[in-house]
Tab-separated table of C-alpha atoms in Angstrom:
chain	number	residue	atom	x	y	z
U	1301	MET	CA	-17.874	-64.560	33.834
U	1302	THR	CA	-21.656	-64.933	33.208
U	1303	LYS	CA	-23.624	-62.952	35.593
U	1304	ILE	CA	-26.924	-63.925	36.996
U	1305	LYS	CA	-30.164	-62.226	37.655
U	1306	ILE	CA	-32.863	-63.496	39.702
U	1307	CYS	CA	-36.189	-61.668	39.072
U	1308	GLY	CA	-39.414	-61.398	41.001
U	1309	LEU	CA	-38.366	-61.264	44.592
U	1310	ARG	CA	-41.742	-60.698	46.834
U	1311	ARG	CA	-40.814	-61.628	50.368
U	1312	LYS	CA	-38.392	-59.992	52.771
U	1313	LYS	CA	-36.922	-63.656	53.630
U	1314	ASP	CA	-35.879	-63.940	49.858
U	1315	ALA	CA	-32.890	-61.810	50.972
U	1316	ILE	CA	-31.851	-64.664	53.077
U	1317	TRP	CA	-31.157	-66.808	50.202
U	1318	ALA	CA	-30.012	-64.067	48.031
U	1319	ASN	CA	-27.304	-62.921	50.566
U	1320	ALA	CA	-26.430	-66.719	51.104
U	1321	LEU	CA	-25.955	-67.355	47.177
U	1322	LEU	CA	-24.972	-63.901	45.979
U	1323	PRO	CA	-26.763	-63.371	42.522
U	1324	ASP	CA	-25.203	-60.374	40.733
U	1325	TYR	CA	-28.681	-58.991	40.368
U	1326	VAL	CA	-32.003	-59.257	42.015
U	1327	GLY	CA	-35.177	-57.946	40.310
U	1328	PHE	CA	-38.261	-56.278	41.556
U	1329	VAL	CA	-41.298	-56.284	39.097
U	1330	PHE	CA	-43.362	-53.056	39.480
U	1331	ALA	CA	-45.450	-54.036	36.315
U	1332	GLU	CA	-48.868	-55.604	36.380
U	1333	SER	CA	-47.813	-59.459	37.239
U	1334	LYS	CA	-48.303	-61.912	39.975
U	1335	ARG	CA	-44.886	-61.063	40.915
U	1336	LYS	CA	-45.650	-57.302	41.234
U	1337	VAL	CA	-44.538	-55.420	44.305
U	1338	ARG	CA	-45.078	-52.033	45.911
U	1339	PRO	CA	-41.977	-49.606	46.036
U	1340	SER	CA	-42.197	-49.950	49.857
U	1341	GLU	CA	-42.061	-53.865	49.854
U	1342	ALA	CA	-39.099	-53.746	47.484
U	1343	LEU	CA	-37.329	-51.346	49.692
U	1344	GLY	CA	-37.896	-53.505	52.564
U	1345	ILE	CA	-36.189	-56.493	50.810
U	1346	LYS	CA	-33.537	-54.136	49.528
U	1347	LYS	CA	-32.442	-53.234	53.042
U	1348	GLU	CA	-32.014	-56.653	53.972
U	1349	LEU	CA	-29.728	-57.555	50.842
U	1350	ASP	CA	-26.026	-57.544	50.941
U	1351	GLY	CA	-24.685	-54.532	49.133
U	1352	ARG	CA	-22.906	-56.398	46.328
U	1353	ILE	CA	-26.294	-57.437	44.879
U	1354	LYS	CA	-27.480	-54.888	42.490
U	1355	THR	CA	-31.092	-54.202	42.253
U	1356	VAL	CA	-33.057	-54.217	38.881
U	1357	GLY	CA	-36.681	-52.448	38.506
U	1358	VAL	CA	-38.844	-54.150	35.924
U	1359	PHE	CA	-41.495	-51.970	34.268
U	1360	VAL	CA	-43.655	-52.229	31.338
U	1361	ASN	CA	-44.769	-48.949	29.456
U	1362	PRO	CA	-44.133	-46.771	32.545
U	1363	THR	CA	-44.680	-42.914	32.442
U	1364	PRO	CA	-42.152	-40.662	33.613
U	1365	ALA	CA	-44.243	-40.298	36.735
U	1366	GLU	CA	-44.629	-43.771	37.468
U	1367	LEU	CA	-40.825	-44.143	37.466
U	1368	ASP	CA	-40.079	-41.182	39.365
U	1369	ALA	CA	-42.642	-42.326	42.106
U	1370	VAL	CA	-41.020	-45.881	42.472
U	1371	LEU	CA	-37.280	-44.567	42.267
U	1372	SER	CA	-38.126	-41.657	44.876
U	1373	GLU	CA	-39.220	-44.409	47.318
U	1374	CYS	CA	-36.949	-47.372	46.261
U	1375	PRO	CA	-33.747	-46.334	44.685
U	1376	LEU	CA	-32.383	-48.803	42.190
U	1377	ASP	CA	-29.292	-49.576	40.413
U	1378	ILE	CA	-30.773	-50.487	36.914
U	1379	ILE	CA	-34.219	-49.837	34.986
U	1380	GLN	CA	-35.568	-52.827	33.010
U	1381	LEU	CA	-37.902	-51.805	30.321
U	1382	HIS	CA	-40.020	-54.692	29.086
U	1383	GLY	CA	-42.688	-53.017	27.028
U	1384	ASP	CA	-42.978	-50.751	23.953
U	1385	GLU	CA	-40.550	-47.933	25.118
U	1386	SER	CA	-39.121	-45.822	22.459
U	1387	PRO	CA	-35.264	-45.235	22.309
U	1388	GLU	CA	-35.823	-41.619	23.210
U	1389	PHE	CA	-37.771	-42.815	26.261
U	1390	CYS	CA	-34.964	-45.259	27.255
U	1391	ASN	CA	-32.261	-42.387	26.972
U	1392	SER	CA	-33.925	-40.175	29.339
U	1393	MET	CA	-33.537	-42.217	32.372
U	1394	GLY	CA	-30.522	-41.076	34.013
U	1395	ILE	CA	-29.269	-44.483	35.422
U	1396	PRO	CA	-28.520	-47.527	33.474
U	1397	VAL	CA	-31.203	-49.144	31.258
U	1398	TRP	CA	-31.508	-52.609	30.018
U	1399	LYS	CA	-34.085	-52.890	27.131
U	1400	ALA	CA	-36.077	-56.175	26.560
U	1401	PHE	CA	-37.302	-57.632	23.294
U	1402	ARG	CA	-39.620	-60.478	22.901
U	1403	ILE	CA	-38.287	-62.844	20.431
U	1404	LYS	CA	-39.981	-65.204	18.232
U	1405	SER	CA	-38.145	-64.745	14.636
U	1406	PRO	CA	-35.084	-63.417	13.491
U	1407	ASP	CA	-36.650	-60.115	12.558
U	1408	ASP	CA	-37.493	-59.409	16.210
U	1409	LEU	CA	-33.754	-59.067	16.998
U	1410	THR	CA	-33.253	-56.201	14.792
U	1411	ALA	CA	-35.639	-54.055	16.829
U	1412	SER	CA	-32.734	-53.678	19.199
U	1413	LYS	CA	-30.571	-51.698	16.719
U	1414	PRO	CA	-31.894	-48.163	17.478
U	1415	TYR	CA	-31.740	-48.339	21.261
U	1416	ASP	CA	-28.431	-46.868	22.810
U	1417	VAL	CA	-28.782	-48.489	26.181
U	1418	ASP	CA	-26.532	-50.455	28.533
U	1419	ALA	CA	-27.809	-54.055	27.414
U	1420	TYR	CA	-30.241	-55.679	25.408
U	1421	LEU	CA	-32.312	-58.391	27.000
U	1422	PHE	CA	-33.894	-61.048	24.734
U	1423	ASP	CA	-36.688	-62.898	26.092
U	1424	GLY	CA	-39.083	-65.389	24.539
U	1425	TYR	CA	-42.246	-64.276	22.884
U	1426	HIS	CA	-45.721	-64.896	24.599
U	1427	PRO	CA	-48.816	-63.672	23.231
U	1428	SER	CA	-50.358	-62.388	26.208
U	1429	ALA	CA	-47.559	-61.201	28.532
U	1430	TYR	CA	-44.380	-59.300	28.154
U	1431	GLY	CA	-42.267	-61.764	30.360
U	1432	GLY	CA	-41.927	-63.744	33.273
U	1433	MET	CA	-43.757	-66.648	31.661
U	1434	GLY	CA	-40.702	-69.011	31.203
U	1435	GLN	CA	-41.144	-68.852	27.276
U	1436	GLY	CA	-37.866	-69.508	25.614
U	1437	PHE	CA	-36.933	-68.898	22.170
U	1438	ASP	CA	-34.332	-70.334	19.621
U	1439	TRP	CA	-30.872	-69.156	20.776
U	1440	ASP	CA	-29.293	-69.972	17.562
U	1441	MET	CA	-31.102	-67.187	16.096
U	1442	LEU	CA	-28.558	-65.006	17.704
U	1443	HIS	CA	-25.534	-66.145	15.695
U	1444	ALA	CA	-26.419	-64.291	12.750
U	1445	HIS	CA	-26.093	-60.951	14.403
U	1446	VAL	CA	-23.801	-58.634	15.953
U	1447	PHE	CA	-24.747	-56.529	18.695
U	1448	ASN	CA	-23.183	-53.289	19.820
U	1449	ARG	CA	-24.210	-53.903	23.436
U	1450	PRO	CA	-23.967	-56.638	26.150
U	1451	ILE	CA	-26.872	-59.081	25.764
U	1452	ILE	CA	-28.878	-60.812	28.510
U	1453	ILE	CA	-30.777	-63.874	27.909
U	1454	ALA	CA	-34.082	-64.627	29.538
U	1455	GLY	CA	-36.952	-67.254	29.247
U	1456	GLY	CA	-36.898	-70.851	29.525
U	1457	ILE	CA	-33.493	-70.835	31.215
U	1458	ASP	CA	-32.832	-73.766	33.969
U	1459	ASP	CA	-30.138	-75.878	35.378
U	1460	LYS	CA	-30.570	-78.472	32.468
U	1461	ASN	CA	-29.977	-75.976	29.512
U	1462	VAL	CA	-27.691	-73.181	31.123
U	1463	GLN	CA	-24.416	-74.673	30.366
U	1464	ARG	CA	-25.376	-75.031	26.426
U	1465	LEU	CA	-26.443	-71.452	26.493
U	1466	ILE	CA	-23.486	-70.084	28.207
U	1467	GLU	CA	-20.956	-72.114	25.763
U	1468	THR	CA	-22.789	-71.283	22.704
U	1469	ILE	CA	-24.044	-67.680	23.171
U	1470	HIS	CA	-21.779	-66.059	25.701
U	1471	PRO	CA	-24.131	-63.685	27.169
U	1472	MET	CA	-23.355	-60.866	29.695
U	1473	ALA	CA	-25.899	-62.472	31.899
U	1474	ILE	CA	-28.957	-64.693	32.299
U	1475	ASP	CA	-32.121	-63.718	33.876
U	1476	VAL	CA	-34.318	-66.394	35.572
U	1477	SER	CA	-37.654	-66.236	37.332
U	1478	SER	CA	-40.470	-68.963	36.898
U	1479	SER	CA	-37.676	-71.632	36.577
U	1480	VAL	CA	-36.437	-71.103	40.202
U	1481	GLU	CA	-39.823	-71.018	41.713
U	1482	THR	CA	-41.828	-73.696	43.435
U	1483	ASN	CA	-45.882	-72.937	43.840
U	1484	GLY	CA	-45.164	-69.364	42.705
U	1485	TYR	CA	-42.320	-68.395	45.092
U	1486	LYS	CA	-38.471	-68.568	44.798
U	1487	ASP	CA	-36.941	-71.901	45.710
U	1488	ALA	CA	-33.589	-71.462	47.361
U	1489	GLY	CA	-32.626	-75.199	46.138
U	1490	LYS	CA	-33.379	-74.560	42.637
U	1491	ILE	CA	-31.567	-71.213	42.527
U	1492	GLU	CA	-28.325	-72.816	44.274
U	1493	ARG	CA	-28.389	-75.323	41.561
U	1494	LEU	CA	-28.567	-73.004	38.689
U	1495	ILE	CA	-26.059	-70.634	40.207
U	1496	LYS	CA	-23.452	-73.483	40.865
U	1497	LYS	CA	-24.033	-74.444	37.329
U	1498	VAL	CA	-23.233	-71.256	35.909
U	1499	ARG	CA	-20.232	-70.577	37.921
U	1500	ASN	CA	-18.747	-74.078	37.715
U	1501	ASN	CA	-19.010	-73.815	34.039
U	1502	ASP	CA	-17.331	-70.409	34.049
U	1503	GLY	CA	-14.773	-71.601	36.331
U	1504	GLU	CA	-13.973	-74.537	33.973
U	1505	LYS	CA	-12.872	-72.048	31.532
U	1506	GLN	CA	-10.658	-69.927	33.488
């Protein structure tokens, strides 16, 4: 079954829809972004979350000290590294790591090969941002590659195209943010429509 991550939670009341709809993962952005939260804010939301929902912290080129500072205040289940982190850095975390790669050509997919992480996250390329811009990429490029880790797809996913993504690519998970927002904040109605589309699609195959 395809798992679902809703990224960029910013308000304590986001826990209300999360607990009602139960995405598999929610993400807190600790990198520079309009969705950035302080560790104390993330912890406040996390305390309200159903324990079945795993928490993912999104970082871009953090130092070990920056990671330690966040994790000491707000323990997380997974670290998502969205910058230019080396394979050695990713292997030093001590908790599960998802490494993100921005894709604009087939050659970009080969950048994942040296990374011994828990999952690869493939996102659309944007020239001025590391993610969260809703920029998609040509998923068909993935067919020519065999990956030795589970894959997560991000960028440009919504309730209109997610069924094709699941049926053709079969990712371990999808990661959405801007496509389920209204006026910069998470929209429970959009999230519910997406989650129903994913889970209904999976249910038809079982």
